[in-house]
Short mmCIF file of N, CA, C and O in Angstrom, two decimals:
data_model
loop_
_atom_site.label_atom_id
_atom_site.label_comp_id
_atom_site.label_asym_id
_atom_site.label_seq_id
_atom_site.Cartn_x
_atom_site.Cartn_y
_atom_site.Cartn_z
N MET A 1 -1.01 -0.72 12.56
CA MET A 1 -0.29 -1.16 11.60
C MET A 1 -0.75 -2.15 10.38
O MET A 1 -0.75 -1.89 9.29
N ALA A 2 -1.57 -3.05 11.14
CA ALA A 2 -2.33 -4.11 10.22
C ALA A 2 -3.22 -3.30 9.52
O ALA A 2 -3.77 -3.82 8.36
N GLN A 3 -3.95 -2.13 9.90
CA GLN A 3 -5.11 -1.68 9.33
C GLN A 3 -4.41 -0.72 8.26
O GLN A 3 -5.05 -0.83 7.07
N ALA A 4 -3.04 -0.23 8.36
CA ALA A 4 -2.51 0.27 7.21
C ALA A 4 -2.47 -0.63 6.04
O ALA A 4 -2.51 -0.26 4.87
N LEU A 5 -1.78 -1.78 6.26
CA LEU A 5 -1.40 -2.75 5.49
C LEU A 5 -2.76 -3.12 4.85
O LEU A 5 -2.53 -3.32 3.67
N GLY A 6 -3.84 -3.22 5.34
CA GLY A 6 -5.28 -3.58 4.99
C GLY A 6 -5.72 -2.71 3.89
O GLY A 6 -6.27 -2.88 2.85
N SER A 7 -5.42 -1.34 4.42
CA SER A 7 -6.01 -0.14 3.44
C SER A 7 -5.15 -0.22 2.10
O SER A 7 -5.68 0.09 1.02
N MET A 8 -3.82 -0.32 2.36
CA MET A 8 -3.09 -0.43 1.28
C MET A 8 -3.29 -1.51 0.25
O MET A 8 -3.49 -1.30 -1.20
N GLU A 9 -3.73 -2.55 0.80
CA GLU A 9 -3.84 -3.76 0.04
C GLU A 9 -5.29 -3.74 -0.59
O GLU A 9 -5.22 -4.07 -1.92
N SER A 10 -6.06 -3.24 -0.12
CA SER A 10 -7.44 -2.95 -0.75
C SER A 10 -7.43 -2.04 -1.68
O SER A 10 -7.86 -2.03 -2.90
N SER A 11 -6.72 -0.86 -1.53
CA SER A 11 -6.89 0.01 -2.56
C SER A 11 -5.76 -0.23 -3.72
O SER A 11 -6.16 0.02 -4.89
N ASN A 12 -4.63 -0.90 -3.54
CA ASN A 12 -3.87 -1.23 -4.81
C ASN A 12 -4.33 -2.54 -5.33
O ASN A 12 -4.45 -2.54 -6.78
N VAL A 13 -4.75 -3.47 -4.70
CA VAL A 13 -4.97 -4.72 -5.36
C VAL A 13 -6.40 -4.87 -5.81
O VAL A 13 -6.70 -5.34 -7.00
N GLU A 14 -7.45 -4.29 -4.92
CA GLU A 14 -8.80 -4.64 -5.20
C GLU A 14 -9.62 -3.52 -6.05
O GLU A 14 -10.57 -3.80 -6.66
N MET A 15 -8.94 -2.29 -5.93
CA MET A 15 -9.71 -1.24 -6.58
C MET A 15 -9.02 -0.94 -8.19
O MET A 15 -9.83 -0.23 -8.78
N PHE A 16 -8.06 -1.48 -8.62
CA PHE A 16 -7.70 -1.32 -9.70
C PHE A 16 -7.68 -2.83 -10.44
O PHE A 16 -7.16 -3.79 -9.90
N PRO A 17 -8.43 -2.99 -11.70
CA PRO A 17 -8.52 -4.16 -12.22
C PRO A 17 -7.10 -4.45 -12.79
O PRO A 17 -6.30 -3.56 -12.81
N LYS A 18 -6.63 -5.72 -12.84
CA LYS A 18 -5.28 -6.23 -13.18
C LYS A 18 -4.68 -5.66 -14.48
O LYS A 18 -3.70 -5.05 -14.66
N GLU A 19 -5.69 -5.44 -15.46
CA GLU A 19 -5.41 -4.99 -16.85
C GLU A 19 -5.03 -3.40 -16.70
O GLU A 19 -4.40 -2.95 -17.56
N ALA A 20 -5.45 -2.73 -15.25
CA ALA A 20 -4.95 -1.20 -15.44
C ALA A 20 -3.82 -1.03 -14.41
O ALA A 20 -3.45 0.10 -14.24
N LEU A 21 -3.03 -2.17 -13.91
CA LEU A 21 -2.11 -1.81 -12.97
C LEU A 21 -1.02 -1.24 -13.73
O LEU A 21 -0.08 -0.56 -13.14
N ARG A 22 -0.80 -1.26 -14.90
CA ARG A 22 0.39 -0.73 -15.75
C ARG A 22 0.25 0.73 -15.88
O ARG A 22 1.05 1.45 -16.45
N GLU A 23 -1.04 1.31 -15.83
CA GLU A 23 -1.33 2.63 -16.14
C GLU A 23 -0.68 3.63 -15.27
O GLU A 23 -0.32 3.31 -14.04
N GLN A 24 -0.52 4.72 -15.95
CA GLN A 24 0.09 5.85 -14.96
C GLN A 24 -0.72 7.09 -15.06
O GLN A 24 -0.65 7.95 -16.02
N PRO A 25 -1.84 7.02 -14.20
CA PRO A 25 -2.78 8.33 -14.16
C PRO A 25 -2.10 9.58 -13.94
O PRO A 25 -2.64 10.61 -14.44
N ASN A 26 -1.03 9.78 -13.37
CA ASN A 26 -0.18 10.91 -13.37
C ASN A 26 1.25 10.71 -13.70
O ASN A 26 1.81 10.02 -13.20
N THR A 27 1.66 11.69 -14.77
CA THR A 27 3.03 11.31 -15.34
C THR A 27 4.04 11.78 -14.35
O THR A 27 5.21 11.35 -14.71
N LEU A 28 3.70 12.32 -13.29
CA LEU A 28 4.68 12.62 -12.16
C LEU A 28 4.84 11.60 -11.25
O LEU A 28 5.73 11.51 -10.36
N ARG A 29 4.19 10.58 -11.32
CA ARG A 29 4.25 9.45 -10.50
C ARG A 29 4.46 8.04 -11.33
O ARG A 29 4.32 8.04 -12.35
N ASN A 30 4.84 7.10 -10.61
CA ASN A 30 5.20 5.75 -11.23
C ASN A 30 3.66 5.05 -11.60
O ASN A 30 2.69 5.36 -11.25
N PRO A 31 3.92 4.06 -12.38
CA PRO A 31 2.80 3.40 -12.72
C PRO A 31 2.29 2.52 -11.43
O PRO A 31 2.84 2.28 -10.65
N VAL A 32 0.99 2.28 -11.55
CA VAL A 32 0.27 1.77 -10.43
C VAL A 32 0.85 0.40 -9.88
O VAL A 32 1.18 0.38 -8.47
N ILE A 33 1.36 -0.41 -10.64
CA ILE A 33 1.93 -1.59 -10.16
C ILE A 33 3.35 -1.37 -9.37
O ILE A 33 3.43 -2.12 -8.70
N PHE A 34 3.86 -0.21 -9.68
CA PHE A 34 5.05 0.12 -8.87
C PHE A 34 5.11 0.10 -7.56
O PHE A 34 5.92 -0.58 -6.73
N TYR A 35 3.92 0.46 -7.04
CA TYR A 35 3.88 0.70 -5.56
C TYR A 35 3.49 -0.66 -5.04
O TYR A 35 3.73 -0.88 -3.74
N LEU A 36 2.93 -1.55 -5.64
CA LEU A 36 2.89 -3.04 -5.09
C LEU A 36 4.05 -3.65 -4.70
O LEU A 36 4.13 -4.34 -3.74
N GLY A 37 5.13 -3.29 -5.51
CA GLY A 37 6.30 -3.99 -5.22
C GLY A 37 7.49 -3.05 -4.39
O GLY A 37 8.26 -3.40 -3.40
N HIS A 38 7.18 -1.76 -4.66
CA HIS A 38 8.20 -0.78 -3.80
C HIS A 38 7.72 -0.83 -2.42
O HIS A 38 8.82 -0.86 -1.66
N ILE A 39 6.59 -0.90 -2.06
CA ILE A 39 6.37 -0.69 -0.58
C ILE A 39 6.94 -1.99 0.26
O ILE A 39 7.59 -1.63 1.22
N PRO A 40 6.70 -3.08 -0.07
CA PRO A 40 7.06 -4.25 0.63
C PRO A 40 8.84 -4.40 0.57
O PRO A 40 9.37 -4.73 1.48
N ILE A 41 9.30 -3.85 -0.52
CA ILE A 41 10.72 -3.92 -0.61
C ILE A 41 11.45 -2.99 0.23
O ILE A 41 12.32 -3.22 0.96
N PHE A 42 10.75 -1.61 0.32
CA PHE A 42 11.46 -0.74 1.28
C PHE A 42 11.17 -1.18 2.70
O PHE A 42 12.19 -0.89 3.41
N GLU A 43 10.08 -1.87 3.07
CA GLU A 43 9.79 -2.28 4.23
C GLU A 43 10.90 -3.54 4.63
O GLU A 43 11.47 -3.48 5.71
N ASP A 44 11.37 -4.38 3.84
CA ASP A 44 12.17 -5.42 4.07
C ASP A 44 13.66 -4.94 4.01
O ASP A 44 14.20 -5.51 4.81
N ILE A 45 13.90 -3.94 3.37
CA ILE A 45 15.21 -3.39 3.49
C ILE A 45 15.32 -2.78 4.76
O ILE A 45 16.45 -3.07 5.41
N HIS A 46 14.37 -1.92 5.33
CA HIS A 46 14.65 -1.53 6.72
C HIS A 46 14.53 -2.64 7.72
O HIS A 46 15.28 -2.38 8.83
N LEU A 47 13.65 -3.64 7.77
CA LEU A 47 13.65 -4.78 8.57
C LEU A 47 15.10 -5.56 8.60
O LEU A 47 15.47 -6.13 9.39
N ALA A 48 15.70 -5.66 7.35
CA ALA A 48 16.82 -6.35 7.11
C ALA A 48 17.97 -5.81 7.92
O ALA A 48 18.87 -6.22 8.40
N ARG A 49 17.86 -4.14 7.80
CA ARG A 49 18.92 -3.56 8.49
C ARG A 49 18.78 -3.88 10.11
O ARG A 49 20.00 -3.72 10.78
N ALA A 50 17.64 -4.24 10.48
CA ALA A 50 17.41 -4.42 12.01
C ALA A 50 17.62 -5.82 12.37
O ALA A 50 17.94 -6.13 13.58
N THR A 51 17.33 -6.69 11.40
CA THR A 51 17.25 -8.01 11.75
C THR A 51 18.07 -8.85 10.58
O THR A 51 19.13 -8.29 10.27
N LYS A 52 17.35 -10.05 10.11
CA LYS A 52 18.05 -10.69 8.92
C LYS A 52 17.11 -10.43 7.78
O LYS A 52 15.93 -10.45 7.99
N PRO A 53 17.65 -10.40 6.61
CA PRO A 53 16.78 -10.21 5.29
C PRO A 53 15.84 -11.29 5.16
O PRO A 53 16.31 -12.53 5.16
N LEU A 54 14.76 -11.05 4.71
CA LEU A 54 13.82 -12.07 4.31
C LEU A 54 14.05 -12.61 2.73
O LEU A 54 14.04 -13.79 2.43
N GLN A 55 14.57 -11.55 1.97
CA GLN A 55 14.84 -11.93 0.71
C GLN A 55 16.27 -11.31 0.31
O GLN A 55 16.36 -10.16 0.00
N PRO A 56 17.44 -12.25 0.58
CA PRO A 56 18.72 -11.59 0.44
C PRO A 56 19.09 -11.07 -0.96
O PRO A 56 19.73 -10.21 -1.28
N ASN A 57 18.34 -11.72 -1.94
CA ASN A 57 18.41 -11.34 -3.35
C ASN A 57 17.78 -10.03 -3.60
O ASN A 57 16.26 -10.27 -3.88
N ARG A 58 18.22 -8.91 -3.66
CA ARG A 58 17.39 -7.65 -4.15
C ARG A 58 17.02 -7.54 -5.60
O ARG A 58 16.50 -6.65 -6.25
N ARG A 59 17.32 -8.60 -6.46
CA ARG A 59 16.89 -8.61 -7.90
C ARG A 59 15.41 -8.52 -7.79
O ARG A 59 14.82 -8.19 -9.09
N ILE A 60 14.72 -8.62 -6.92
CA ILE A 60 13.24 -8.67 -6.89
C ILE A 60 12.77 -7.31 -7.35
O ILE A 60 11.66 -7.05 -7.91
N ILE A 61 13.79 -6.39 -7.01
CA ILE A 61 13.45 -5.03 -7.31
C ILE A 61 12.98 -4.86 -8.74
O ILE A 61 12.02 -4.15 -9.06
N ASN A 62 13.71 -5.37 -9.54
CA ASN A 62 13.78 -5.37 -10.99
C ASN A 62 12.73 -6.22 -11.56
O ASN A 62 12.32 -6.01 -12.64
N LYS A 63 12.36 -7.45 -10.80
CA LYS A 63 11.51 -8.33 -11.30
C LYS A 63 10.09 -7.97 -10.95
O LYS A 63 9.16 -8.39 -11.81
N PHE A 64 9.71 -6.92 -10.01
CA PHE A 64 8.41 -7.18 -9.70
C PHE A 64 7.64 -6.08 -10.57
O PHE A 64 6.22 -6.26 -10.40
N LEU A 65 8.17 -5.50 -11.64
CA LEU A 65 7.23 -4.95 -12.46
C LEU A 65 7.02 -6.06 -13.56
O LEU A 65 5.94 -5.76 -14.39
N LYS A 66 7.48 -7.08 -13.61
CA LYS A 66 7.25 -8.12 -14.63
C LYS A 66 6.26 -9.19 -14.07
O LYS A 66 5.36 -9.50 -14.77
N GLU A 67 6.43 -9.47 -13.12
CA GLU A 67 5.57 -10.76 -12.50
C GLU A 67 4.56 -10.39 -11.40
O GLU A 67 5.15 -10.31 -10.17
N LEU A 68 3.26 -10.19 -11.69
CA LEU A 68 2.37 -9.70 -10.52
C LEU A 68 2.30 -10.87 -9.28
O LEU A 68 2.42 -10.31 -8.20
N SER A 69 2.36 -12.04 -9.72
CA SER A 69 2.11 -13.03 -8.63
C SER A 69 3.41 -13.01 -7.72
O SER A 69 3.25 -13.31 -6.47
N ASP A 70 4.63 -12.85 -8.36
CA ASP A 70 5.91 -12.82 -7.43
C ASP A 70 5.87 -11.71 -6.44
O ASP A 70 6.18 -11.89 -5.38
N THR A 71 5.41 -10.57 -6.97
CA THR A 71 5.43 -9.32 -6.20
C THR A 71 4.28 -9.67 -5.25
O THR A 71 4.61 -9.15 -3.94
N LEU A 72 3.16 -10.22 -5.26
CA LEU A 72 2.01 -10.34 -4.30
C LEU A 72 2.58 -11.36 -3.30
O LEU A 72 2.41 -11.26 -2.11
N ASP A 73 3.20 -12.36 -3.84
CA ASP A 73 3.91 -13.33 -2.98
C ASP A 73 4.77 -12.79 -1.86
O ASP A 73 4.72 -12.91 -0.58
N PHE A 74 5.73 -11.92 -2.49
CA PHE A 74 6.84 -11.26 -1.55
C PHE A 74 6.09 -10.41 -0.71
O PHE A 74 6.53 -10.41 0.52
N ARG A 75 5.17 -9.66 -1.12
CA ARG A 75 4.29 -8.59 -0.32
C ARG A 75 3.52 -9.49 0.85
O ARG A 75 3.67 -9.16 2.01
N GLU A 76 3.12 -10.60 0.52
CA GLU A 76 2.56 -11.37 1.76
C GLU A 76 3.48 -11.82 2.64
O GLU A 76 3.07 -11.73 4.05
N LYS A 77 4.82 -12.34 2.05
CA LYS A 77 5.89 -12.54 3.14
C LYS A 77 6.29 -11.56 3.99
O LYS A 77 6.38 -11.65 5.31
N VAL A 78 6.32 -10.41 3.53
CA VAL A 78 6.71 -9.14 4.05
C VAL A 78 5.61 -8.76 5.15
O VAL A 78 6.02 -8.63 6.37
N CYS A 79 4.56 -8.84 4.88
CA CYS A 79 3.30 -8.50 5.73
C CYS A 79 3.24 -9.58 6.91
O CYS A 79 3.03 -9.28 8.04
N ALA A 80 3.64 -10.87 6.51
CA ALA A 80 3.51 -11.95 7.65
C ALA A 80 4.57 -11.57 8.44
O ALA A 80 4.44 -11.72 9.85
N ARG A 81 5.85 -11.04 8.05
CA ARG A 81 6.95 -10.95 8.72
C ARG A 81 6.53 -9.75 10.01
O ARG A 81 6.97 -9.66 11.12
N ILE A 82 6.08 -8.67 9.30
CA ILE A 82 5.56 -7.64 10.12
C ILE A 82 4.80 -7.98 11.29
O ILE A 82 4.62 -7.47 12.34
N ALA A 83 3.58 -8.63 10.80
CA ALA A 83 2.64 -9.03 11.78
C ALA A 83 3.33 -9.91 12.78
O ALA A 83 2.85 -9.73 14.03
N ALA A 84 4.14 -10.71 12.54
CA ALA A 84 4.94 -11.63 13.47
C ALA A 84 5.52 -10.93 14.35
O ALA A 84 5.52 -10.86 15.75
N LEU A 85 6.52 -9.65 13.86
CA LEU A 85 7.16 -8.93 14.77
C LEU A 85 6.37 -8.03 15.63
O LEU A 85 6.72 -7.72 16.82
N SER A 86 5.30 -7.73 15.17
CA SER A 86 4.33 -6.79 15.75
C SER A 86 3.59 -7.61 17.11
O SER A 86 3.24 -6.90 18.01
N GLN A 87 3.48 -8.91 16.91
CA GLN A 87 3.10 -9.64 18.11
C GLN A 87 4.17 -9.95 18.99
O GLN A 87 3.74 -10.37 20.49
N MET A 88 5.39 -9.76 18.96
CA MET A 88 6.42 -9.91 19.79
C MET A 88 6.71 -8.74 20.75
O MET A 88 6.38 -7.56 20.54
N GLN A 89 7.54 -8.73 21.61
CA GLN A 89 7.94 -7.82 22.57
C GLN A 89 9.28 -7.21 21.76
O GLN A 89 9.73 -6.09 22.24
N LYS A 90 9.94 -7.79 20.86
CA LYS A 90 11.25 -7.23 19.86
C LYS A 90 11.00 -5.71 19.94
O LYS A 90 11.83 -5.04 19.81
N PRO A 91 9.94 -5.32 19.20
CA PRO A 91 9.95 -3.79 18.67
C PRO A 91 9.91 -2.85 19.92
O PRO A 91 10.31 -1.84 19.69
N TRP A 92 9.60 -3.51 21.09
CA TRP A 92 9.52 -2.38 22.23
C TRP A 92 10.89 -2.64 23.00
O TRP A 92 11.27 -1.75 23.76
N GLN A 93 11.67 -3.90 22.83
CA GLN A 93 12.80 -3.95 23.61
C GLN A 93 14.03 -3.71 22.54
O GLN A 93 15.09 -3.38 22.96
N ASP A 94 13.90 -3.64 21.33
CA ASP A 94 14.83 -3.67 20.23
C ASP A 94 14.69 -2.38 19.62
O ASP A 94 13.70 -2.44 18.60
N ARG A 95 15.38 -1.27 19.80
CA ARG A 95 15.12 -0.02 19.25
C ARG A 95 15.06 -0.05 17.72
O ARG A 95 14.22 0.67 17.04
N LEU A 96 15.87 -0.90 17.05
CA LEU A 96 16.26 -0.89 15.63
C LEU A 96 14.84 -1.50 15.02
O LEU A 96 14.55 -0.93 13.85
N ILE A 97 14.46 -2.46 15.63
CA ILE A 97 13.43 -3.23 14.96
C ILE A 97 12.16 -2.36 15.20
O ILE A 97 11.27 -2.19 14.29
N GLY A 98 11.91 -1.72 16.34
CA GLY A 98 10.76 -0.74 16.43
C GLY A 98 10.70 0.44 15.43
O GLY A 98 9.69 0.99 14.73
N ARG A 99 12.08 1.16 15.06
CA ARG A 99 12.22 2.13 14.31
C ARG A 99 11.91 1.59 12.94
O ARG A 99 11.39 2.14 12.06
N ALA A 100 12.33 0.29 12.61
CA ALA A 100 12.06 -0.07 11.16
C ALA A 100 10.61 -0.30 10.93
O ALA A 100 10.26 0.21 9.74
N LEU A 101 9.96 -0.89 11.72
CA LEU A 101 8.61 -1.04 11.72
C LEU A 101 7.82 0.52 11.50
O LEU A 101 6.82 0.53 10.93
N TRP A 102 8.14 1.24 12.44
CA TRP A 102 7.79 2.65 12.46
C TRP A 102 7.80 3.49 11.01
O TRP A 102 7.02 3.88 10.58
N ILE A 103 8.98 3.34 10.32
CA ILE A 103 9.40 3.76 9.24
C ILE A 103 8.52 3.23 8.20
O ILE A 103 8.20 3.82 7.15
N GLY A 104 8.51 1.90 8.28
CA GLY A 104 7.62 1.18 6.97
C GLY A 104 6.09 1.58 7.34
O GLY A 104 5.42 1.91 6.30
N PHE A 105 5.59 1.92 8.63
CA PHE A 105 4.22 2.38 8.63
C PHE A 105 4.16 3.75 8.17
O PHE A 105 3.04 3.97 7.49
N GLU A 106 5.00 4.53 8.47
CA GLU A 106 4.86 5.94 7.74
C GLU A 106 4.70 6.10 6.29
O GLU A 106 4.24 6.57 5.63
N HIS A 107 6.03 5.17 5.76
CA HIS A 107 6.11 5.00 4.40
C HIS A 107 4.73 4.53 3.65
O HIS A 107 4.33 4.90 2.64
N GLU A 108 4.10 3.55 4.19
CA GLU A 108 3.05 2.93 3.65
C GLU A 108 1.89 3.83 3.64
O GLU A 108 1.08 3.95 2.88
N GLY A 109 1.80 4.83 4.74
CA GLY A 109 0.68 5.76 4.98
C GLY A 109 1.01 6.85 3.92
O GLY A 109 0.05 7.36 3.34
N LEU A 110 2.12 7.27 3.70
CA LEU A 110 2.55 8.20 2.63
C LEU A 110 2.08 7.81 1.26
O LEU A 110 1.42 8.42 0.49
N HIS A 111 2.42 6.55 0.98
CA HIS A 111 2.02 5.99 -0.21
C HIS A 111 0.71 5.59 -0.48
O HIS A 111 -0.11 5.65 -1.79
N LEU A 112 -0.14 5.30 0.42
CA LEU A 112 -1.68 5.24 0.75
C LEU A 112 -2.40 6.44 0.17
O LEU A 112 -3.15 6.61 -0.70
N GLU A 113 -1.79 7.50 0.70
CA GLU A 113 -2.30 9.13 0.31
C GLU A 113 -2.20 9.24 -1.15
O GLU A 113 -2.98 9.59 -2.14
N ILE A 114 -0.68 9.09 -1.56
CA ILE A 114 -0.37 9.15 -3.05
C ILE A 114 -1.26 8.42 -3.93
O ILE A 114 -1.97 8.74 -4.79
N PHE A 115 -1.37 7.08 -3.43
CA PHE A 115 -2.11 6.29 -4.41
C PHE A 115 -3.71 6.53 -4.34
O PHE A 115 -4.05 6.57 -5.53
N LEU A 116 -4.14 6.84 -3.34
CA LEU A 116 -5.60 7.25 -3.43
C LEU A 116 -5.85 8.44 -4.24
O LEU A 116 -6.87 8.56 -5.09
N TRP A 117 -4.82 9.43 -4.42
CA TRP A 117 -4.95 10.66 -5.10
C TRP A 117 -4.67 10.35 -6.66
O TRP A 117 -5.66 10.57 -7.29
N MET A 118 -3.84 9.16 -6.88
CA MET A 118 -3.79 8.69 -8.23
C MET A 118 -5.17 8.01 -8.70
O MET A 118 -5.57 8.18 -9.84
N THR A 119 -5.98 7.36 -7.70
CA THR A 119 -7.12 6.69 -8.09
C THR A 119 -8.26 7.68 -8.69
O THR A 119 -9.03 7.31 -9.47
N LEU A 120 -7.99 8.91 -8.17
CA LEU A 120 -9.00 9.97 -8.48
C LEU A 120 -8.83 10.28 -10.02
O LEU A 120 -9.58 10.87 -10.64
N MET A 121 -7.60 9.94 -10.49
CA MET A 121 -7.29 10.35 -11.91
C MET A 121 -7.44 9.22 -12.83
O MET A 121 -7.37 9.48 -14.02
N SER A 122 -7.81 8.16 -12.47
CA SER A 122 -7.85 6.88 -13.21
C SER A 122 -9.23 6.66 -13.73
O SER A 122 -10.14 6.73 -13.03
N PRO A 123 -9.55 6.54 -15.12
CA PRO A 123 -10.69 6.05 -15.56
C PRO A 123 -11.15 4.62 -15.30
O PRO A 123 -12.23 4.28 -15.28
N ASN A 124 -10.25 3.85 -14.63
CA ASN A 124 -10.33 2.37 -14.69
C ASN A 124 -10.61 1.91 -12.99
O ASN A 124 -10.67 0.90 -12.59
N ILE A 125 -10.88 2.95 -12.10
CA ILE A 125 -10.76 2.61 -10.57
C ILE A 125 -12.26 1.90 -10.56
O ILE A 125 -13.14 2.05 -11.04
N LEU A 126 -12.15 0.83 -9.65
CA LEU A 126 -13.32 0.16 -9.02
C LEU A 126 -13.63 0.87 -7.63
O LEU A 126 -12.95 1.17 -6.93
N PRO A 127 -14.91 0.75 -7.28
CA PRO A 127 -15.27 1.06 -5.96
C PRO A 127 -14.59 0.26 -5.02
O PRO A 127 -14.40 -1.02 -5.13
N PRO A 128 -14.22 0.68 -3.77
CA PRO A 128 -13.78 -0.11 -2.49
C PRO A 128 -14.93 -1.21 -2.50
O PRO A 128 -15.87 -1.15 -2.29
N PRO A 129 -14.24 -2.63 -2.13
CA PRO A 129 -14.90 -3.73 -1.91
C PRO A 129 -15.50 -3.47 -0.50
O PRO A 129 -15.11 -3.10 0.44
N ASP A 130 -16.74 -4.26 -0.50
CA ASP A 130 -17.42 -4.32 0.88
C ASP A 130 -17.64 -2.91 1.55
O ASP A 130 -18.24 -2.92 2.74
N ILE A 131 -17.90 -1.93 0.93
CA ILE A 131 -18.25 -0.45 1.05
C ILE A 131 -19.56 -0.22 0.47
O ILE A 131 -19.35 -0.15 -0.80
N PRO A 132 -20.45 0.10 1.00
CA PRO A 132 -21.81 0.44 0.13
C PRO A 132 -21.72 1.66 -0.52
O PRO A 132 -20.96 2.60 -0.03
N ARG A 133 -22.25 1.85 -1.64
CA ARG A 133 -21.98 2.98 -2.59
C ARG A 133 -22.81 4.20 -1.82
O ARG A 133 -24.05 3.82 -1.67
N PRO A 134 -22.52 5.21 -1.64
CA PRO A 134 -23.25 6.35 -1.30
C PRO A 134 -24.44 6.75 -1.88
O PRO A 134 -24.47 6.61 -3.28
N ASP A 135 -25.41 7.06 -1.32
CA ASP A 135 -26.67 7.60 -1.98
C ASP A 135 -26.50 8.99 -2.07
O ASP A 135 -27.05 9.90 -1.41
N PHE A 136 -25.78 9.58 -3.31
CA PHE A 136 -25.43 11.02 -3.38
C PHE A 136 -26.79 11.97 -3.49
O PHE A 136 -26.81 12.95 -3.04
N ILE A 137 -27.80 11.14 -4.07
CA ILE A 137 -28.99 11.86 -4.65
C ILE A 137 -29.59 12.32 -3.06
O ILE A 137 -30.10 13.28 -2.79
N ARG A 138 -29.72 11.11 -2.01
CA ARG A 138 -30.38 11.36 -0.98
C ARG A 138 -29.54 12.33 -0.10
O ARG A 138 -30.08 13.37 0.50
N MET A 139 -28.12 12.16 -0.25
CA MET A 139 -27.33 13.11 0.47
C MET A 139 -27.41 14.72 0.05
O MET A 139 -27.41 15.60 0.88
N ALA A 140 -27.56 14.91 -1.30
CA ALA A 140 -27.79 16.15 -1.93
C ALA A 140 -29.20 16.77 -1.23
O ALA A 140 -29.14 18.07 -1.01
N GLU A 141 -30.29 16.09 -1.38
CA GLU A 141 -31.57 16.58 -1.06
C GLU A 141 -31.35 16.83 0.58
O GLU A 141 -31.79 17.80 0.99
N GLN A 142 -30.74 15.88 1.16
CA GLN A 142 -30.70 16.42 2.97
C GLN A 142 -29.80 17.65 2.90
O GLN A 142 -30.02 18.43 3.89
N ALA A 143 -28.67 17.89 2.07
CA ALA A 143 -28.09 19.10 2.32
C ALA A 143 -28.65 20.23 1.93
O ALA A 143 -28.75 21.30 2.64
N VAL A 144 -29.73 20.22 0.88
CA VAL A 144 -30.63 21.30 0.65
C VAL A 144 -31.60 21.75 1.58
O VAL A 144 -31.78 22.83 2.15
N ARG A 145 -32.13 20.23 2.27
CA ARG A 145 -32.98 20.77 3.46
C ARG A 145 -32.51 21.52 4.66
O ARG A 145 -32.77 22.07 5.26
N ASN A 146 -30.93 21.03 4.72
CA ASN A 146 -30.45 21.54 5.79
C ASN A 146 -29.90 23.18 5.78
O ASN A 146 -29.63 23.76 6.79
N LEU A 147 -30.17 23.59 4.48
CA LEU A 147 -29.83 24.88 4.12
C LEU A 147 -30.85 26.00 4.76
O LEU A 147 -30.65 27.09 5.00
N TYR A 148 -32.09 25.33 4.71
CA TYR A 148 -33.35 26.30 5.01
C TYR A 148 -33.67 25.89 6.27
O TYR A 148 -33.70 25.12 7.05
#
């Protein structure tokens, strides 16, 4: 689960410049910034059903498109809550908590796929951080050699 959260964090926050977060590379999808707030709110709602709410005031749903710093702070709190629950026995002992974590994990994976698809359409995407850029020329030459 932590790996999925890290992938989403990397693709959402680090691969899009802040000035491009409001762009909508595909008109059938929400602006990029939407996913930064939507995913932790979705996860918090499901965890709240199984435990106690982290943020009882759901007005943050309307606020996350306005203040990026509030959205990222809320996201960090939800991620910390998920990490803490994952380290306990509760997800294995309490079916509601385990189910809420699994629903959040599946939801995160679904949106990671959608988000990566959207990055292909954006002219503003940055390369993933800490990943070396592939040597496409060398790879193409190797592919040609492998043909013969």
